[in-house]
Amino acid sequence: MIKEEFTLRVAICDDSLCERMKLLEAFKEYDPLHPPECYGCGGELLDAAKNDPPIDIAFIDIYLRDENGIEIAKSLSEISPKTEFVFVTTSSDHAFDAFSINALHYLVKPVTVDGIAEAMNRLFKLRRKERQMISLPTANATSTVFLDEISFVQSFGHAKEIVLVNGKTISVWLSIAELEEKLGDSFLKLNRSTIVNMEQIEQMGTESCILRDGTRLEFARREQQTIREAYNNYLFDRLNNQNG
């Protein structure tokens, strides 16, 4: 079965090194390419949550030394409201308390790969409802990404490079026209080989635009005015939607 690929920040919080390692090993079996962050106490987790990008999902032991995992989760939700929680413990005694604060899942130790997969699938289903996403065919699999993670697209012959906001790239075998249809209204075609996410534009010029990461993208000469008008219309519509 093809596993969907998401750009996620995952954290583990358990005061037992042995238990952290067990959970980490289970995660490596689930996804060997994206290991989670590991923290030995709630304070470390809360400090880490203050850094961007936000933590997407945190696996928290309820029985932390001198700390209560549920209280840590409440504090974490204040720092990072979009973080989802999975509580990990040795019994189901606190399951009601966990779900009373909208925990995504509750796992009893020893945590299995299947348990992790179930928790992550719940997160994926939830995020699909919150953010638009597309599936892109690659050479060996299918990559699923959020639209707001895409910075721009460039064509190199038959291959197309999807450049993500985090700097990573995905090579896909689709035409520019097919990608335009998939990407939607927040993306703008700048020339025959380039499509940009307008949310990533930092500065709009007369012949090119500069993205938030400093990348400069050139316009098609004959389309310069049309491109600038399309971008201005997009900003106008977005402002109206925010104020509406």
mmCIF file with all atom_site columns, C-alpha atoms in Angstrom, residues 113-227:
data_model
loop_
_atom_site.group_PDB
_atom_site.id
_atom_site.type_symbol
_atom_site.label_atom_id
_atom_site.label_alt_id
_atom_site.label_comp_id
_atom_site.label_asym_id
_atom_site.label_entity_id
_atom_site.label_seq_id
_atom_site.pdbx_PDB_ins_code
_atom_site.Cartn_x
_atom_site.Cartn_y
_atom_site.Cartn_z
_atom_site.occupancy
_atom_site.B_iso_or_equiv
_atom_site.pdbx_formal_charge
_atom_site.auth_seq_id
_atom_site.auth_comp_id
_atom_site.auth_asym_id
_atom_site.auth_atom_id
_atom_site.pdbx_PDB_model_num
ATOM 1   C CA . VAL A 1 113 ? 3.271   0.338  14.604  1.00 0.00 ? 113 VAL A CA 1
ATOM 2   C CA . ASP A 1 114 ? -0.432  -0.249 13.934  1.00 0.00 ? 114 ASP A CA 1
ATOM 3   C CA . GLY A 1 115 ? -1.300  2.094  16.786  1.00 0.00 ? 115 GLY A CA 1
ATOM 4   C CA . ILE A 1 116 ? 0.919   4.815  15.361  1.00 0.00 ? 116 ILE A CA 1
ATOM 5   C CA . ALA A 1 117 ? -0.556  4.281  11.897  1.00 0.00 ? 117 ALA A CA 1
ATOM 6   C CA . GLU A 1 118 ? -4.069  4.642  13.287  1.00 0.00 ? 118 GLU A CA 1
ATOM 7   C CA . ALA A 1 119 ? -3.163  7.905  15.056  1.00 0.00 ? 119 ALA A CA 1
ATOM 8   C CA . MET A 1 120 ? -1.485  9.326  11.951  1.00 0.00 ? 120 MET A CA 1
ATOM 9   C CA . ASN A 1 121 ? -4.404  8.334  9.728   1.00 0.00 ? 121 ASN A CA 1
ATOM 10  C CA . ARG A 1 122 ? -6.733  10.197 12.055  1.00 0.00 ? 122 ARG A CA 1
ATOM 11  C CA . LEU A 1 123 ? -4.514  13.253 11.713  1.00 0.00 ? 123 LEU A CA 1
ATOM 12  C CA . PHE A 1 124 ? -4.467  12.969 7.910   1.00 0.00 ? 124 PHE A CA 1
ATOM 13  C CA . LYS A 1 125 ? -8.266  12.734 7.727   1.00 0.00 ? 125 LYS A CA 1
ATOM 14  C CA . LEU A 1 126 ? -8.622  15.751 9.994   1.00 0.00 ? 126 LEU A CA 1
ATOM 15  C CA . ARG A 1 127 ? -6.136  17.839 8.011   1.00 0.00 ? 127 ARG A CA 1
ATOM 16  C CA . ARG A 1 128 ? -7.828  16.994 4.730   1.00 0.00 ? 128 ARG A CA 1
ATOM 17  C CA . LYS A 1 129 ? -10.952 18.675 6.052   1.00 0.00 ? 129 LYS A CA 1
ATOM 18  C CA . GLU A 1 130 ? -9.027  21.763 7.172   1.00 0.00 ? 130 GLU A CA 1
ATOM 19  C CA . ARG A 1 131 ? -6.647  22.326 4.264   1.00 0.00 ? 131 ARG A CA 1
ATOM 20  C CA . GLN A 1 132 ? -6.794  21.696 0.550   1.00 0.00 ? 132 GLN A CA 1
ATOM 21  C CA . MET A 1 133 ? -4.464  19.033 -0.695  1.00 0.00 ? 133 MET A CA 1
ATOM 22  C CA . ILE A 1 134 ? -3.564  17.265 -3.932  1.00 0.00 ? 134 ILE A CA 1
ATOM 23  C CA . SER A 1 135 ? -2.035  13.934 -4.891  1.00 0.00 ? 135 SER A CA 1
ATOM 24  C CA . LEU A 1 136 ? 0.898   14.061 -7.303  1.00 0.00 ? 136 LEU A CA 1
ATOM 25  C CA . PRO A 1 137 ? 2.174   11.054 -9.282  1.00 0.00 ? 137 PRO A CA 1
ATOM 26  C CA . THR A 1 138 ? 5.928   10.569 -8.946  1.00 0.00 ? 138 THR A CA 1
ATOM 27  C CA . ALA A 1 139 ? 8.304   7.987  -10.386 1.00 0.00 ? 139 ALA A CA 1
ATOM 28  C CA . ASN A 1 140 ? 7.719   5.337  -7.704  1.00 0.00 ? 140 ASN A CA 1
ATOM 29  C CA . ALA A 1 141 ? 4.724   6.448  -5.643  1.00 0.00 ? 141 ALA A CA 1
ATOM 30  C CA . THR A 1 142 ? 2.117   9.121  -5.058  1.00 0.00 ? 142 THR A CA 1
ATOM 31  C CA . SER A 1 143 ? 2.950   12.155 -2.926  1.00 0.00 ? 143 SER A CA 1
ATOM 32  C CA . THR A 1 144 ? 0.117   13.967 -1.192  1.00 0.00 ? 144 THR A CA 1
ATOM 33  C CA . VAL A 1 145 ? 0.841   17.574 -0.252  1.00 0.00 ? 145 VAL A CA 1
ATOM 34  C CA . PHE A 1 146 ? -1.070  20.543 1.064   1.00 0.00 ? 146 PHE A CA 1
ATOM 35  C CA . LEU A 1 147 ? -1.483  23.302 -1.515  1.00 0.00 ? 147 LEU A CA 1
ATOM 36  C CA . ASP A 1 148 ? -0.165  25.909 0.901   1.00 0.00 ? 148 ASP A CA 1
ATOM 37  C CA . GLU A 1 149 ? 3.084   23.923 1.172   1.00 0.00 ? 149 GLU A CA 1
ATOM 38  C CA . ILE A 1 150 ? 3.837   24.484 -2.519  1.00 0.00 ? 150 ILE A CA 1
ATOM 39  C CA . SER A 1 151 ? 5.937   27.539 -3.362  1.00 0.00 ? 151 SER A CA 1
ATOM 40  C CA . PHE A 1 152 ? 6.179   27.241 -7.134  1.00 0.00 ? 152 PHE A CA 1
ATOM 41  C CA . VAL A 1 153 ? 6.397   24.816 -10.041 1.00 0.00 ? 153 VAL A CA 1
ATOM 42  C CA . GLN A 1 154 ? 8.988   24.798 -12.809 1.00 0.00 ? 154 GLN A CA 1
ATOM 43  C CA . SER A 1 155 ? 9.215   22.679 -15.939 1.00 0.00 ? 155 SER A CA 1
ATOM 44  C CA . PHE A 1 156 ? 12.406  20.978 -17.091 1.00 0.00 ? 156 PHE A CA 1
ATOM 45  C CA . GLY A 1 157 ? 11.520  19.127 -20.274 1.00 0.00 ? 157 GLY A CA 1
ATOM 46  C CA . HIS A 1 158 ? 8.997   16.409 -19.504 1.00 0.00 ? 158 HIS A CA 1
ATOM 47  C CA . ALA A 1 159 ? 9.626   16.568 -15.750 1.00 0.00 ? 159 ALA A CA 1
ATOM 48  C CA . LYS A 1 160 ? 8.097   19.175 -13.465 1.00 0.00 ? 160 LYS A CA 1
ATOM 49  C CA . GLU A 1 161 ? 9.705   20.204 -10.186 1.00 0.00 ? 161 GLU A CA 1
ATOM 50  C CA . ILE A 1 162 ? 7.287   21.030 -7.356  1.00 0.00 ? 162 ILE A CA 1
ATOM 51  C CA . VAL A 1 163 ? 9.253   23.273 -4.988  1.00 0.00 ? 163 VAL A CA 1
ATOM 52  C CA . LEU A 1 164 ? 7.875   23.237 -1.443  1.00 0.00 ? 164 LEU A CA 1
ATOM 53  C CA . VAL A 1 165 ? 8.027   26.068 1.063   1.00 0.00 ? 165 VAL A CA 1
ATOM 54  C CA . ASN A 1 166 ? 10.503  24.065 3.164   1.00 0.00 ? 166 ASN A CA 1
ATOM 55  C CA . GLY A 1 167 ? 12.917  23.841 0.210   1.00 0.00 ? 167 GLY A CA 1
ATOM 56  C CA . LYS A 1 168 ? 12.233  20.216 -0.680  1.00 0.00 ? 168 LYS A CA 1
ATOM 57  C CA . THR A 1 169 ? 11.268  19.278 -4.235  1.00 0.00 ? 169 THR A CA 1
ATOM 58  C CA . ILE A 1 170 ? 8.993   16.676 -5.783  1.00 0.00 ? 170 ILE A CA 1
ATOM 59  C CA . SER A 1 171 ? 9.477   15.550 -9.395  1.00 0.00 ? 171 SER A CA 1
ATOM 60  C CA . VAL A 1 172 ? 6.227   14.742 -11.171 1.00 0.00 ? 172 VAL A CA 1
ATOM 61  C CA . TRP A 1 173 ? 5.334   13.708 -14.718 1.00 0.00 ? 173 TRP A CA 1
ATOM 62  C CA . LEU A 1 174 ? 2.406   15.990 -15.453 1.00 0.00 ? 174 LEU A CA 1
ATOM 63  C CA . SER A 1 175 ? 1.977   18.752 -18.004 1.00 0.00 ? 175 SER A CA 1
ATOM 64  C CA . ILE A 1 176 ? 1.843   22.378 -16.913 1.00 0.00 ? 176 ILE A CA 1
ATOM 65  C CA . ALA A 1 177 ? -1.812  22.428 -18.005 1.00 0.00 ? 177 ALA A CA 1
ATOM 66  C CA . GLU A 1 178 ? -2.599  19.404 -15.804 1.00 0.00 ? 178 GLU A CA 1
ATOM 67  C CA . LEU A 1 179 ? -0.839  21.017 -12.850 1.00 0.00 ? 179 LEU A CA 1
ATOM 68  C CA . GLU A 1 180 ? -2.697  24.300 -13.383 1.00 0.00 ? 180 GLU A CA 1
ATOM 69  C CA . GLU A 1 181 ? -5.983  22.425 -13.119 1.00 0.00 ? 181 GLU A CA 1
ATOM 70  C CA . LYS A 1 182 ? -4.904  20.635 -9.941  1.00 0.00 ? 182 LYS A CA 1
ATOM 71  C CA . LEU A 1 183 ? -3.414  23.669 -8.184  1.00 0.00 ? 183 LEU A CA 1
ATOM 72  C CA . GLY A 1 184 ? -6.433  25.984 -8.307  1.00 0.00 ? 184 GLY A CA 1
ATOM 73  C CA . ASP A 1 185 ? -7.130  29.698 -8.008  1.00 0.00 ? 185 ASP A CA 1
ATOM 74  C CA . SER A 1 186 ? -4.306  30.677 -5.641  1.00 0.00 ? 186 SER A CA 1
ATOM 75  C CA . PHE A 1 187 ? -1.686  29.733 -8.251  1.00 0.00 ? 187 PHE A CA 1
ATOM 76  C CA . LEU A 1 188 ? -0.661  31.905 -11.201 1.00 0.00 ? 188 LEU A CA 1
ATOM 77  C CA . LYS A 1 189 ? 1.090   30.911 -14.421 1.00 0.00 ? 189 LYS A CA 1
ATOM 78  C CA . LEU A 1 190 ? 4.015   33.276 -15.020 1.00 0.00 ? 190 LEU A CA 1
ATOM 79  C CA . ASN A 1 191 ? 5.367   31.770 -18.241 1.00 0.00 ? 191 ASN A CA 1
ATOM 80  C CA . ARG A 1 192 ? 5.272   28.514 -20.197 1.00 0.00 ? 192 ARG A CA 1
ATOM 81  C CA . SER A 1 193 ? 7.308   26.686 -17.564 1.00 0.00 ? 193 SER A CA 1
ATOM 82  C CA . THR A 1 194 ? 6.509   28.378 -14.227 1.00 0.00 ? 194 THR A CA 1
ATOM 83  C CA . ILE A 1 195 ? 3.505   28.476 -11.893 1.00 0.00 ? 195 ILE A CA 1
ATOM 84  C CA . VAL A 1 196 ? 3.689   30.325 -8.573  1.00 0.00 ? 196 VAL A CA 1
ATOM 85  C CA . ASN A 1 197 ? 1.705   30.174 -5.351  1.00 0.00 ? 197 ASN A CA 1
ATOM 86  C CA . MET A 1 198 ? 0.558   33.800 -5.010  1.00 0.00 ? 198 MET A CA 1
ATOM 87  C CA . GLU A 1 199 ? 0.566   33.449 -1.222  1.00 0.00 ? 199 GLU A CA 1
ATOM 88  C CA . GLN A 1 200 ? 4.362   33.095 -1.429  1.00 0.00 ? 200 GLN A CA 1
ATOM 89  C CA . ILE A 1 201 ? 4.929   36.325 -3.357  1.00 0.00 ? 201 ILE A CA 1
ATOM 90  C CA . GLU A 1 202 ? 6.761   38.899 -1.256  1.00 0.00 ? 202 GLU A CA 1
ATOM 91  C CA . GLN A 1 203 ? 7.250   41.567 -3.923  1.00 0.00 ? 203 GLN A CA 1
ATOM 92  C CA . MET A 1 204 ? 5.512   42.015 -7.270  1.00 0.00 ? 204 MET A CA 1
ATOM 93  C CA . GLY A 1 205 ? 7.563   43.804 -9.917  1.00 0.00 ? 205 GLY A CA 1
ATOM 94  C CA . THR A 1 206 ? 6.956   44.766 -13.528 1.00 0.00 ? 206 THR A CA 1
ATOM 95  C CA . GLU A 1 207 ? 8.931   41.890 -15.070 1.00 0.00 ? 207 GLU A CA 1
ATOM 96  C CA . SER A 1 208 ? 9.353   39.456 -12.181 1.00 0.00 ? 208 SER A CA 1
ATOM 97  C CA . CYS A 1 209 ? 8.280   38.667 -8.642  1.00 0.00 ? 209 CYS A CA 1
ATOM 98  C CA . ILE A 1 210 ? 10.304  37.827 -5.549  1.00 0.00 ? 210 ILE A CA 1
ATOM 99  C CA . LEU A 1 211 ? 9.117   35.093 -3.204  1.00 0.00 ? 211 LEU A CA 1
ATOM 100 C CA . ARG A 1 212 ? 9.389   34.987 0.572   1.00 0.00 ? 212 ARG A CA 1
ATOM 101 C CA . ASP A 1 213 ? 12.511  32.829 0.376   1.00 0.00 ? 213 ASP A CA 1
ATOM 102 C CA . GLY A 1 214 ? 14.199  35.285 -2.006  1.00 0.00 ? 214 GLY A CA 1
ATOM 103 C CA . THR A 1 215 ? 13.587  33.327 -5.213  1.00 0.00 ? 215 THR A CA 1
ATOM 104 C CA . ARG A 1 216 ? 13.037  35.561 -8.264  1.00 0.00 ? 216 ARG A CA 1
ATOM 105 C CA . LEU A 1 217 ? 10.669  34.323 -10.970 1.00 0.00 ? 217 LEU A CA 1
ATOM 106 C CA . GLU A 1 218 ? 10.464  35.985 -14.381 1.00 0.00 ? 218 GLU A CA 1
ATOM 107 C CA . PHE A 1 219 ? 7.230   36.740 -16.278 1.00 0.00 ? 219 PHE A CA 1
ATOM 108 C CA . ALA A 1 220 ? 6.443   36.003 -19.894 1.00 0.00 ? 220 ALA A CA 1
ATOM 109 C CA . ARG A 1 221 ? 7.082   39.314 -21.672 1.00 0.00 ? 221 ARG A CA 1
ATOM 110 C CA . ARG A 1 222 ? 3.765   39.462 -23.473 1.00 0.00 ? 222 ARG A CA 1
ATOM 111 C CA . GLU A 1 223 ? 1.848   38.613 -20.307 1.00 0.00 ? 223 GLU A CA 1
ATOM 112 C CA . GLN A 1 224 ? 3.441   41.035 -17.825 1.00 0.00 ? 224 GLN A CA 1
ATOM 113 C CA . GLN A 1 225 ? 0.421   43.337 -17.480 1.00 0.00 ? 225 GLN A CA 1
ATOM 114 C CA . THR A 1 226 ? -2.029  40.431 -17.404 1.00 0.00 ? 226 THR A CA 1
ATOM 115 C CA . ILE A 1 227 ? -0.005  38.714 -14.675 1.00 0.00 ? 227 ILE A CA 1
#
